[in-house]
PDB file of C-alpha atoms in Angstrom:
ATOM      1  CA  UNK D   1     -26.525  18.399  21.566  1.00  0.00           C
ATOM      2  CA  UNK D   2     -28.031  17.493  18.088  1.00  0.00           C
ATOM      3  CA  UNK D   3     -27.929  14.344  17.146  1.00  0.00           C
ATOM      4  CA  UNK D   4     -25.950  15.378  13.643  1.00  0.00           C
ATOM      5  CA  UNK D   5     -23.131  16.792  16.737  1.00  0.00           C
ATOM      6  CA  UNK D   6     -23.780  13.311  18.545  1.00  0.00           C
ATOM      7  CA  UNK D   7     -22.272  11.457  16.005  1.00  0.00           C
ATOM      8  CA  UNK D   8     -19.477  13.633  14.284  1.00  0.00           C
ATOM      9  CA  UNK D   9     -17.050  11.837  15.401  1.00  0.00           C
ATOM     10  CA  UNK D  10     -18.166   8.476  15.994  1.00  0.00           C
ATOM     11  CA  UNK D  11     -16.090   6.029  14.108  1.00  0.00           C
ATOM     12  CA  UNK D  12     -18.478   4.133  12.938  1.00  0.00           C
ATOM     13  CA  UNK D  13     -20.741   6.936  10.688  1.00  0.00           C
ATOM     14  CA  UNK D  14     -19.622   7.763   7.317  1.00  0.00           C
ATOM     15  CA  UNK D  15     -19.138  11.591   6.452  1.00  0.00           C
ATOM     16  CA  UNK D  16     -19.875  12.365   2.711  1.00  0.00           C
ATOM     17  CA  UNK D  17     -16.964  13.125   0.632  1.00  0.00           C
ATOM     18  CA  UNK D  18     -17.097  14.044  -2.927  1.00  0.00           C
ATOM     19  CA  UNK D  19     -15.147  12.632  -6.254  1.00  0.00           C
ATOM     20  CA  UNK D  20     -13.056  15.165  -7.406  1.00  0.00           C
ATOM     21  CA  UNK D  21     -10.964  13.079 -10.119  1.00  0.00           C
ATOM     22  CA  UNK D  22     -10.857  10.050 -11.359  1.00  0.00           C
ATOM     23  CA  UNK D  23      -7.902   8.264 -13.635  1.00  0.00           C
ATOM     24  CA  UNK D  24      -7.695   5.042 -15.514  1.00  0.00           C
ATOM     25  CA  UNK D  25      -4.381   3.407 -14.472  1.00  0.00           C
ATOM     26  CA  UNK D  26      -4.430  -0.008 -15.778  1.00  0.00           C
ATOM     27  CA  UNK D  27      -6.911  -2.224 -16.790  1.00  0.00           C
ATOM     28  CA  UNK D  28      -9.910  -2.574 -14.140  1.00  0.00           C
ATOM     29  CA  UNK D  29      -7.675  -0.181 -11.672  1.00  0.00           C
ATOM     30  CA  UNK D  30      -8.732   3.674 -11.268  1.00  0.00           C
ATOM     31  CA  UNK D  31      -7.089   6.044  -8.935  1.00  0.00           C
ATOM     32  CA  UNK D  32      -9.983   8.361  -7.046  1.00  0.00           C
ATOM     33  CA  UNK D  33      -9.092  12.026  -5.476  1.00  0.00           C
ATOM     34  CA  UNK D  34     -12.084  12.344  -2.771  1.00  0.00           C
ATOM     35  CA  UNK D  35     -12.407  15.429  -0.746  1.00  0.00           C
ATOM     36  CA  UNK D  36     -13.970  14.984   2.813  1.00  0.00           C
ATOM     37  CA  UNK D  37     -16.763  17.876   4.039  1.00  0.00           C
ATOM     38  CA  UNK D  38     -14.495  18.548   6.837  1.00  0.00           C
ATOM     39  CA  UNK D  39     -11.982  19.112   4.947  1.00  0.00           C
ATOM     40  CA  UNK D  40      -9.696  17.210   6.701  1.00  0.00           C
ATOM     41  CA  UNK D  41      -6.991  14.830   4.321  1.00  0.00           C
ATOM     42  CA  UNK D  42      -4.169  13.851   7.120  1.00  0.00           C
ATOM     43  CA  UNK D  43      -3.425   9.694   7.268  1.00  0.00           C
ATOM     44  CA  UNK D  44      -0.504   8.164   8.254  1.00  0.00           C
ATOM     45  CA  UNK D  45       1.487   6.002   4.818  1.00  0.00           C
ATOM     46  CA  UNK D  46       0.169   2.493   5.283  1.00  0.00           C
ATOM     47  CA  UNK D  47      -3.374   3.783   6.596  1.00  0.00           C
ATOM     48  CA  UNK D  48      -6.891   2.630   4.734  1.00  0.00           C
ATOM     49  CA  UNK D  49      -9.884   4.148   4.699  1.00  0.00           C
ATOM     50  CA  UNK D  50     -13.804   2.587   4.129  1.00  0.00           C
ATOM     51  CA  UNK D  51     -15.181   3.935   1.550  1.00  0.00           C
ATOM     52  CA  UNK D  52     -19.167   3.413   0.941  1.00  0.00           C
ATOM     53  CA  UNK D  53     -20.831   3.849  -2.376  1.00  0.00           C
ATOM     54  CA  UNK D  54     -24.353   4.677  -1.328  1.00  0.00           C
ATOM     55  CA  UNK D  55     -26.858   1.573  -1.852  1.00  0.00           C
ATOM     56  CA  UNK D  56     -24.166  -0.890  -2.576  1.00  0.00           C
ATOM     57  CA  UNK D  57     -21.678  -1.495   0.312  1.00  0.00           C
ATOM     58  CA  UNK D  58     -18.457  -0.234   1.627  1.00  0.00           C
ATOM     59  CA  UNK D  59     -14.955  -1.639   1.111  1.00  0.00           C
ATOM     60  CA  UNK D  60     -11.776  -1.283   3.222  1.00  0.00           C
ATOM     61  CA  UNK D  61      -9.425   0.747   0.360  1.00  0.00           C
ATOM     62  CA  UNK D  62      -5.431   1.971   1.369  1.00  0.00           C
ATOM     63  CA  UNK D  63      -4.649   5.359   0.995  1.00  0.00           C
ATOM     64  CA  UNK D  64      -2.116   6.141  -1.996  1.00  0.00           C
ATOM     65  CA  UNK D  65      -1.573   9.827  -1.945  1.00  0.00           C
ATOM     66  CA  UNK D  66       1.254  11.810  -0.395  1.00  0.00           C
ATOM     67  CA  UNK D  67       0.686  12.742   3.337  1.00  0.00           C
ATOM     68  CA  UNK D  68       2.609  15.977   3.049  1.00  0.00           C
ATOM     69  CA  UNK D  69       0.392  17.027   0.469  1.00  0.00           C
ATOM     70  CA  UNK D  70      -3.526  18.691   1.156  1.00  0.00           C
ATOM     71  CA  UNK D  71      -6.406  18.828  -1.796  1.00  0.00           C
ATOM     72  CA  UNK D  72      -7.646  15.624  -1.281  1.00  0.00           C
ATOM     73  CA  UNK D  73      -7.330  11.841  -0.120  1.00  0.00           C
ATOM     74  CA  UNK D  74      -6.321   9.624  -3.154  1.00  0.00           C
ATOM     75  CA  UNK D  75      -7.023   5.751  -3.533  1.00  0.00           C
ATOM     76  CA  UNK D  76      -6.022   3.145  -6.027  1.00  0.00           C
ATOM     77  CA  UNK D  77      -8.820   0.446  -6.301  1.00  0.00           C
ATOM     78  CA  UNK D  78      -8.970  -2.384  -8.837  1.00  0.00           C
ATOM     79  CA  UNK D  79     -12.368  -3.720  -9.435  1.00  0.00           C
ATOM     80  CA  UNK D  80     -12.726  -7.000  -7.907  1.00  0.00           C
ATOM     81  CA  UNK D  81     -16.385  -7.081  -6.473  1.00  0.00           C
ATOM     82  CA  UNK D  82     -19.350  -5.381  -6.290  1.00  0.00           C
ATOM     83  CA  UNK D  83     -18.219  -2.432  -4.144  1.00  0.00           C
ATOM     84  CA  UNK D  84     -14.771  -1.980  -5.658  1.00  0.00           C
ATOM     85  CA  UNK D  85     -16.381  -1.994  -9.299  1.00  0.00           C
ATOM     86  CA  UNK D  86     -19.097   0.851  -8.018  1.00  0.00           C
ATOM     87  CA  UNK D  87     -16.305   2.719  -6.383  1.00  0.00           C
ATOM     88  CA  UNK D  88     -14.154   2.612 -10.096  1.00  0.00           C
ATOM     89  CA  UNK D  89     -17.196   3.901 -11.851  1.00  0.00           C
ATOM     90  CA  UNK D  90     -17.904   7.213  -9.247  1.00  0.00           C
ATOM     91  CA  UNK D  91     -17.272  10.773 -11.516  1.00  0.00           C
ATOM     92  CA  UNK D  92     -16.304  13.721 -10.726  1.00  0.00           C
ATOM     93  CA  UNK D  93     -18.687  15.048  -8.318  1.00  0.00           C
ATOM     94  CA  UNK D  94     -20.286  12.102  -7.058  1.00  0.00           C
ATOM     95  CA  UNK D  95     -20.788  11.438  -3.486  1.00  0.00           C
ATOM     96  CA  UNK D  96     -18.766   8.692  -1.884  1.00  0.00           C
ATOM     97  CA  UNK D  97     -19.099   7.344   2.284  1.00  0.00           C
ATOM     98  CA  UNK D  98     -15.668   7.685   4.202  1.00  0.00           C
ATOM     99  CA  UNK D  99     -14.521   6.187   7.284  1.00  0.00           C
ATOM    100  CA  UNK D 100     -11.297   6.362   8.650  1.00  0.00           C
ATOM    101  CA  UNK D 101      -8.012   6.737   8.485  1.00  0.00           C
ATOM    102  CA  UNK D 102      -7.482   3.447  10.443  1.00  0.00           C
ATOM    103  CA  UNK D 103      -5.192   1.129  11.209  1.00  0.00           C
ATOM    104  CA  UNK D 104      -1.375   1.201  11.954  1.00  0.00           C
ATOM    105  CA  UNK D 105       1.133   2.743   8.890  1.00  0.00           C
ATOM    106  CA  UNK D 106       4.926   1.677   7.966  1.00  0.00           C
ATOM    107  CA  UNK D 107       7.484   2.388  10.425  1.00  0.00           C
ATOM    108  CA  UNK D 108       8.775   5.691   8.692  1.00  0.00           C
ATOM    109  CA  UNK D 109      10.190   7.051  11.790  1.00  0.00           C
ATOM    110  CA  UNK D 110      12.799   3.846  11.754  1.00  0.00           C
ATOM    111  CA  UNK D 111      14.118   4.786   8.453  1.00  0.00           C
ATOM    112  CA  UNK D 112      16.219   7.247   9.175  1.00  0.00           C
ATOM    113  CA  UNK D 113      19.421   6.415   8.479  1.00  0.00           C
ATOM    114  CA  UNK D 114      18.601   3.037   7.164  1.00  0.00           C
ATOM    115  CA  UNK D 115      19.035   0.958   3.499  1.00  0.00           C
ATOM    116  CA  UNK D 116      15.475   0.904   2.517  1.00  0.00           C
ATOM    117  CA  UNK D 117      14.341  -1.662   0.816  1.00  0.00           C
ATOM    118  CA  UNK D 118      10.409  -2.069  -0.855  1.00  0.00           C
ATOM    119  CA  UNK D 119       9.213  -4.878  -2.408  1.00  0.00           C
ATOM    120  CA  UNK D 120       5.683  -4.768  -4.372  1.00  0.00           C
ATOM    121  CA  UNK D 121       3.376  -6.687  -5.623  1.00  0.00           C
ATOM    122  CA  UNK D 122       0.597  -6.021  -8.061  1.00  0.00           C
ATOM    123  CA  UNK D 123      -1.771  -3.625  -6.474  1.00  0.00           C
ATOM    124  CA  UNK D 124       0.707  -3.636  -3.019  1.00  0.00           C
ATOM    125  CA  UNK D 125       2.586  -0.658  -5.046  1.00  0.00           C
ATOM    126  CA  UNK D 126      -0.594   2.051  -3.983  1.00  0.00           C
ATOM    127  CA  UNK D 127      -0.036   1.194   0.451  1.00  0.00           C
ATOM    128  CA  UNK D 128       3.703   1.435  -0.297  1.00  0.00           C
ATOM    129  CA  UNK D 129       3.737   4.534  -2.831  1.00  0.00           C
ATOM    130  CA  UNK D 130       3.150   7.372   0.249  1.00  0.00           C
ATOM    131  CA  UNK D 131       6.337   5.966   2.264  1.00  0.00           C
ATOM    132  CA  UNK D 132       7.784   6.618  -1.184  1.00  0.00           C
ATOM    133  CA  UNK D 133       7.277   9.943  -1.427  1.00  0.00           C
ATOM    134  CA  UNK D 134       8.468  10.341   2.333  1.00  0.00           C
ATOM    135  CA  UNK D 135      11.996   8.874   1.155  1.00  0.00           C
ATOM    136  CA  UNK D 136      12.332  10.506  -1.718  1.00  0.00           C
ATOM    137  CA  UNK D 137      11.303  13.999  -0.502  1.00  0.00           C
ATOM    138  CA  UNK D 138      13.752  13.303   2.702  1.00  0.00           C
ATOM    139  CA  UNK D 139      16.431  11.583   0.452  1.00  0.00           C
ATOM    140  CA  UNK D 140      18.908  12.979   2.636  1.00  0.00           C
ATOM    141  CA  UNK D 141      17.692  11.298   5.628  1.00  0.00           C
ATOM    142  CA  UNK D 142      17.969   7.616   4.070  1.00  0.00           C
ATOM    143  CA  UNK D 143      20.692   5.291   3.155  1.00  0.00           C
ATOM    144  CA  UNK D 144      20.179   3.361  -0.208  1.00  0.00           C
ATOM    145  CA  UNK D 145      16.245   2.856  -1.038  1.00  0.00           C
ATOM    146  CA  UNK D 146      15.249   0.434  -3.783  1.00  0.00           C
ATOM    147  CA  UNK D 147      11.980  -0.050  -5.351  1.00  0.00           C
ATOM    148  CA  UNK D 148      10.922  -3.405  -6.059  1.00  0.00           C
ATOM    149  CA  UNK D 149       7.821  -3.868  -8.171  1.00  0.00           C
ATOM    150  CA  UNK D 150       6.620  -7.650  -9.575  1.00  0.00           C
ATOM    151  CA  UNK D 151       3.429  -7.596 -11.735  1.00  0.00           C
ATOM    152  CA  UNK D 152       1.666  -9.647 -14.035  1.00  0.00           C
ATOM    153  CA  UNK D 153       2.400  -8.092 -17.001  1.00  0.00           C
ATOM    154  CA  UNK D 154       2.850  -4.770 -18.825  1.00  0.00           C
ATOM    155  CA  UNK D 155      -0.162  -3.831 -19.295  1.00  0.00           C
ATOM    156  CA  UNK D 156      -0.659  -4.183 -15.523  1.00  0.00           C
ATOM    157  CA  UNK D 157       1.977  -1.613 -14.725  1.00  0.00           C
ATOM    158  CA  UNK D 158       0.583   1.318 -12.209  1.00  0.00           C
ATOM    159  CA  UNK D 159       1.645   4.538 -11.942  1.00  0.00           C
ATOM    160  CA  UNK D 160       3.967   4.175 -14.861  1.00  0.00           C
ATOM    161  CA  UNK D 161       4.837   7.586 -15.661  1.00  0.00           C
ATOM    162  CA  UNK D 162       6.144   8.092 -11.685  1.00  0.00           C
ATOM    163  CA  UNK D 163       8.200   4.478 -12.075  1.00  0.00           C
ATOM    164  CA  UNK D 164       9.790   5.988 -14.778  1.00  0.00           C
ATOM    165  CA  UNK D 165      10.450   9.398 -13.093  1.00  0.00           C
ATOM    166  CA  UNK D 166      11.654   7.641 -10.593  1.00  0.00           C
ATOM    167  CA  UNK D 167      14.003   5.704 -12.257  1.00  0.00           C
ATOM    168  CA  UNK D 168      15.154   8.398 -13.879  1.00  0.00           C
ATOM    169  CA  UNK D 169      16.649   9.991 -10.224  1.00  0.00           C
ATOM    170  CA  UNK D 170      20.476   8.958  -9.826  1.00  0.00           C
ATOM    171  CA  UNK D 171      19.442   7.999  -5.714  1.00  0.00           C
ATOM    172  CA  UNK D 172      17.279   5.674  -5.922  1.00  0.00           C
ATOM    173  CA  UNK D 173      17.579   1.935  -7.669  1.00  0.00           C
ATOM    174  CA  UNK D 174      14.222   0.768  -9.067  1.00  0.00           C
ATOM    175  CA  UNK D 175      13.342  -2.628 -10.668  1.00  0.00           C
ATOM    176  CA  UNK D 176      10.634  -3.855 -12.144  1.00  0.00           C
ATOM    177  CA  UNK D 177       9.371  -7.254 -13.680  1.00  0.00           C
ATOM    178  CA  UNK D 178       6.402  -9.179 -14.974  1.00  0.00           C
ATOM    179  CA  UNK D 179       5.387 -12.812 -14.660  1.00  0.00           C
ATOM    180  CA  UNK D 180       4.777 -12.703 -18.472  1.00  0.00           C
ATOM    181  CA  UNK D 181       4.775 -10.642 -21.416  1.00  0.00           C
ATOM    182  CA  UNK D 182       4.250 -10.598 -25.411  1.00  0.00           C
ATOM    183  CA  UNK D 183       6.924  -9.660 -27.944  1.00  0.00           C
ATOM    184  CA  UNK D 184       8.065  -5.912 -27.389  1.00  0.00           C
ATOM    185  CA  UNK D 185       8.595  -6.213 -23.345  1.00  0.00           C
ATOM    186  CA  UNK D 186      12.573  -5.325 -22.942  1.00  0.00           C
ATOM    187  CA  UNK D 187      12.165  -5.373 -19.304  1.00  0.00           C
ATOM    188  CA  UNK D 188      12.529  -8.031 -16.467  1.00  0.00           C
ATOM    189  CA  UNK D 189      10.420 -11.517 -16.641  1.00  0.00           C
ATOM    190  CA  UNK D 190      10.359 -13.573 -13.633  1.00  0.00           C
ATOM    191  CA  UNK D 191       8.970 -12.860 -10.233  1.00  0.00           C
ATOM    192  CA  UNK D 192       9.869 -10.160  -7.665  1.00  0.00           C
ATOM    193  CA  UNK D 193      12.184 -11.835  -5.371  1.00  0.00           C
ATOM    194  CA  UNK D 194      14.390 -12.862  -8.697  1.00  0.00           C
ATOM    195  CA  UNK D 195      15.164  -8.649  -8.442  1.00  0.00           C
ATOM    196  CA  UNK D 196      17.019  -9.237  -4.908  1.00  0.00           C
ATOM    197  CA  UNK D 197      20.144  -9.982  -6.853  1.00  0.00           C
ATOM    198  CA  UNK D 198      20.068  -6.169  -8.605  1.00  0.00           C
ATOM    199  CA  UNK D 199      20.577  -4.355  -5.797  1.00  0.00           C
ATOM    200  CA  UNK D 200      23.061  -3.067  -3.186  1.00  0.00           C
ATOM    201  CA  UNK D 201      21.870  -2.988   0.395  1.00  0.00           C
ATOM    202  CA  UNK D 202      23.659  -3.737   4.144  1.00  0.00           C
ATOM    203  CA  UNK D 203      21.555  -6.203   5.941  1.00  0.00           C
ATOM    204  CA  UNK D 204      22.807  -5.269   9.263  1.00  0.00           C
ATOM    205  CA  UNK D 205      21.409  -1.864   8.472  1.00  0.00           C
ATOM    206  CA  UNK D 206      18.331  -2.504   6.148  1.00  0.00           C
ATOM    207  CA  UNK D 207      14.457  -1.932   6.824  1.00  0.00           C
ATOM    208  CA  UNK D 208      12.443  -3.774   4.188  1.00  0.00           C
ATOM    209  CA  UNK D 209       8.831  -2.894   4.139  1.00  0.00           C
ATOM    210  CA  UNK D 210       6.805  -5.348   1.881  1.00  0.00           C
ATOM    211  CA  UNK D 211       3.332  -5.190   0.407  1.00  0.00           C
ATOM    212  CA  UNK D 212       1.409  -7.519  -2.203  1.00  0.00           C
ATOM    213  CA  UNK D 213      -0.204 -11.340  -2.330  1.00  0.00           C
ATOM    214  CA  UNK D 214       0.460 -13.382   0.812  1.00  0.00           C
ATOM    215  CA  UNK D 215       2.631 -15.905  -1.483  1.00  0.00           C
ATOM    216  CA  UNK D 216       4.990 -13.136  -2.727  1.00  0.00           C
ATOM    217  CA  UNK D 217       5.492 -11.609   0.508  1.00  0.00           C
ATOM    218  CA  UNK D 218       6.200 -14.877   2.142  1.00  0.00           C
ATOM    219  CA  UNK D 219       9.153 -15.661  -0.444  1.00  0.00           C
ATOM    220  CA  UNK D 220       9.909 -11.638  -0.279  1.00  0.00           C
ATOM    221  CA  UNK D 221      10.413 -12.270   3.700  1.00  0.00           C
ATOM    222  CA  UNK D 222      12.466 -15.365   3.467  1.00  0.00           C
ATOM    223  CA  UNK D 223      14.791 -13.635   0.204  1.00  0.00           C
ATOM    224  CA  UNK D 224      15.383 -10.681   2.227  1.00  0.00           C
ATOM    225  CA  UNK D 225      15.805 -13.072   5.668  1.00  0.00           C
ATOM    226  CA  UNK D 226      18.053 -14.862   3.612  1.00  0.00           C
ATOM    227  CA  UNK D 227      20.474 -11.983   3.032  1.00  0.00           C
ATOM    228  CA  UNK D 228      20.787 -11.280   6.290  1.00  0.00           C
ATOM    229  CA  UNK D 229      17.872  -8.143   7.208  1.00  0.00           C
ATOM    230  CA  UNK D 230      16.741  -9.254  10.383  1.00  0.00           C
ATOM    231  CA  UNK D 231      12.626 -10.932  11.036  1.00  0.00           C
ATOM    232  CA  UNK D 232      12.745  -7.249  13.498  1.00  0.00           C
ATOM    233  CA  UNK D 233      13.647  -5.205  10.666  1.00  0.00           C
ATOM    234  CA  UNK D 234      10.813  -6.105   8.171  1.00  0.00           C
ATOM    235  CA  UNK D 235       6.916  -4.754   7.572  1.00  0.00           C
ATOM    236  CA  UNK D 236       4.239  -6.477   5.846  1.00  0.00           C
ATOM    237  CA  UNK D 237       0.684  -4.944   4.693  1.00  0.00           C
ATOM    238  CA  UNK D 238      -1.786  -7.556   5.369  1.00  0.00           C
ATOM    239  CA  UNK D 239      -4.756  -7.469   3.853  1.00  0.00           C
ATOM    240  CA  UNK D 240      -8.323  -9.411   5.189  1.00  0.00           C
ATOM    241  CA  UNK D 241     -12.147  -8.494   5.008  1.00  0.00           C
ATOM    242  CA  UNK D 242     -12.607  -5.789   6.771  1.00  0.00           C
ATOM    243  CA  UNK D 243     -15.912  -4.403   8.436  1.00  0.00           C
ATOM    244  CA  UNK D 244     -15.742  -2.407  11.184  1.00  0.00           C
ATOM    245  CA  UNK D 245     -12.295  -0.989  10.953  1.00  0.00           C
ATOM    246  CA  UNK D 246     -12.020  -0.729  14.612  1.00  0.00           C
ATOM    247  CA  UNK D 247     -11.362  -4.232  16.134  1.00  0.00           C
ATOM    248  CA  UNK D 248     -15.625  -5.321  17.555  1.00  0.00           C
ATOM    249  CA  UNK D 249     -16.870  -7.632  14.144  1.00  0.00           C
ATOM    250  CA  UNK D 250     -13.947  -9.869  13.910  1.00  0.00           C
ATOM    251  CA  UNK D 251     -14.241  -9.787  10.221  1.00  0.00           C
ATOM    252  CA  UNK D 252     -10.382  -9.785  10.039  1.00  0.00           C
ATOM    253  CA  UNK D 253      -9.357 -11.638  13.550  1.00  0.00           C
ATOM    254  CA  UNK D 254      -6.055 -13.026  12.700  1.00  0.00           C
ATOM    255  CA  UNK D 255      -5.374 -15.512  15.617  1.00  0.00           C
ATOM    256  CA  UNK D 256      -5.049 -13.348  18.514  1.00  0.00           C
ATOM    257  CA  UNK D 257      -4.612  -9.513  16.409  1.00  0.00           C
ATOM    258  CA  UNK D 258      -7.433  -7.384  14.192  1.00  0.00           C
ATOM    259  CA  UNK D 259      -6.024  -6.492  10.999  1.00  0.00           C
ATOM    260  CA  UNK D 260      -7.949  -3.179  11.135  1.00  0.00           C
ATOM    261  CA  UNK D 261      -6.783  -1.853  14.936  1.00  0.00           C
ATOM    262  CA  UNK D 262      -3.476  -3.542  15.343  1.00  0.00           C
ATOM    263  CA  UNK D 263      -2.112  -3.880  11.287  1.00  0.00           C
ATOM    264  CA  UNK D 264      -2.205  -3.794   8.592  1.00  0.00           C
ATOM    265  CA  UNK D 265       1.199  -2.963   8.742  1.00  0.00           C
ATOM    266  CA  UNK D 266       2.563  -6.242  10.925  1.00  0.00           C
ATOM    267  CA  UNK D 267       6.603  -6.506  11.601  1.00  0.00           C
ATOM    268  CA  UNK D 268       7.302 -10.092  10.503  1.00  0.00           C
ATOM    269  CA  UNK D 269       8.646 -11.301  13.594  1.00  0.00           C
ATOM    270  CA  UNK D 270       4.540 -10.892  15.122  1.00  0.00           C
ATOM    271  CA  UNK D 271       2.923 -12.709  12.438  1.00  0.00           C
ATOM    272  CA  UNK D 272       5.559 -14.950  11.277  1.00  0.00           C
ATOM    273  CA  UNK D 273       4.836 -18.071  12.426  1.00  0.00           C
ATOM    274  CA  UNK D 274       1.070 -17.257  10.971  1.00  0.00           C
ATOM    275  CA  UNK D 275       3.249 -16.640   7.366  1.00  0.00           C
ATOM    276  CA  UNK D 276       4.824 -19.983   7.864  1.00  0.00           C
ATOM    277  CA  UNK D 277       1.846 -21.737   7.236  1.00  0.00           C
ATOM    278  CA  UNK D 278      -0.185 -22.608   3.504  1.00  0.00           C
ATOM    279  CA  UNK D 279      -2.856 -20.992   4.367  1.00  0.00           C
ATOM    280  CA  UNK D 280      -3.338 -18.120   6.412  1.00  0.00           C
TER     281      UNK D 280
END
């Protein structure tokens, strides 16, 4: 066997994908279509991939495309560091590492049935948005859904153009706010648990599947705990440096758990007591 067979599918080597579009979505945040050589684009929603830019490092990055859809794997990556900025500035044609998919998605086969309720926060809006396109291909299948989305301002929107197709559907309740914004913002201020109060859901029968900073997702947790949903009945994307992506570095030990093998979708009653602290 060659050594090129040897290693096909070891987790650990990178196949080379290629760019095949890239889009400006707000500032310092681009949305990248890659296409694998092996032409294979299934992930679970909630999934991440690694993605290596050759000669400067490889990042952990969630998947934010549609699983029921082929042509490509999409990610939404703001430019933070070194490898995130050097993903952001790949074109069209450029070669890109990928790893993956890894890790543990939402709970989508749970919904059915079930009030639906997604809370976002800044860039947590791309891990959530292919569960979003499960529910609202499958409306049938769902109770109420509503879209939470807290950001810091305006101009800091994503996807704006879907938000507002999607707010534009008569099944489906979306809200969004901003932490601040200048004159000529008619929309929400305030932070994303102050858009609990908007909506319609029945706790006894509600899933809530959260997905942002630590600090929102903490007070999304105890809003949505405080209504009545059940710790059982709600999801949280954690994020943490992640290396290998398959539970040997450590990189992202979180007490007794690896972010990459056992999350980074968590159900809050098997990290809560790690939420209830300052620092995680």
């Amino acid at each position: 066997m060659s050594a090129v067979l040897a290693t096909a599918h070891d987790p650990m080597v990178p196949q080379v994908a290629r760019v095949t579009s890239r889009r400006n979505d707000a500032p310092d945040v681009y949305t990248l279509v890659i296409e694998p050589e092996n032409g294979d684009t299934e992930f679970a929603a909630g999934q991440f991939n690694m993605l290596t830019v050759f000669g400067v490092g490889e990042a952990a990055i969630s998947i934010s495309g549609d699983p029921a859809k082929t042509g490509g794997i999409v990610h939404t990556i703001r430019a933070v560091g070194a490898v995130s900025r050097a993903l952001t500035e790949l074109k069209r044609g450029d070669p890109v590492g990928l790893r993956g998919p890894f890790g543990t998605g939402w709970p989508v086969e749970k919904l059915d049935g079930k009030d639906v309720v997604l809370v976002a926060g800044g860039l947590g809006l791309p891990p959530l948005r292919p569960v979003i396109y499960r529910l609202l291909a499958e409306r049938d299948r769902y109770g109420r859904v509503a879209i939470l989305y807290g950001t810091r301002s305006p101009e800091d929107i994503v996807f704006r153009r879907e938000i507002e197709s999607w707010r534009q559907r008569l099944d489906v309740d979306v809200e969004v706010t901003v932490d601040h914004a200048a004159e000529g913002w008619h929309g929400h201020v305030g932070v994303v648990t102050t858009l609990m109060s908007r909506i319609e859901f029945d706790p006894d029968r509600t899933i809530g599947l959260l997905c942002g900073p630590e600090i929102m997702m903490r007070f999304g947790v105890q809003a949505l705990s405080t209504a009545g949903v059940p710790d059982e009945a709600l999801y949280l994307s954690m994020e943490r440096n992640m290396k290998c992506a398959i539970g040997l570095c450590g990189h992202c030990q979180l007490s007794s758990m690896f972010v990459c093998r056992d999350g980074p979708v968590f159900r809050y009653d098997q990290v809560r007591y790690l939420m209830a602290l300052q620092e995680i």
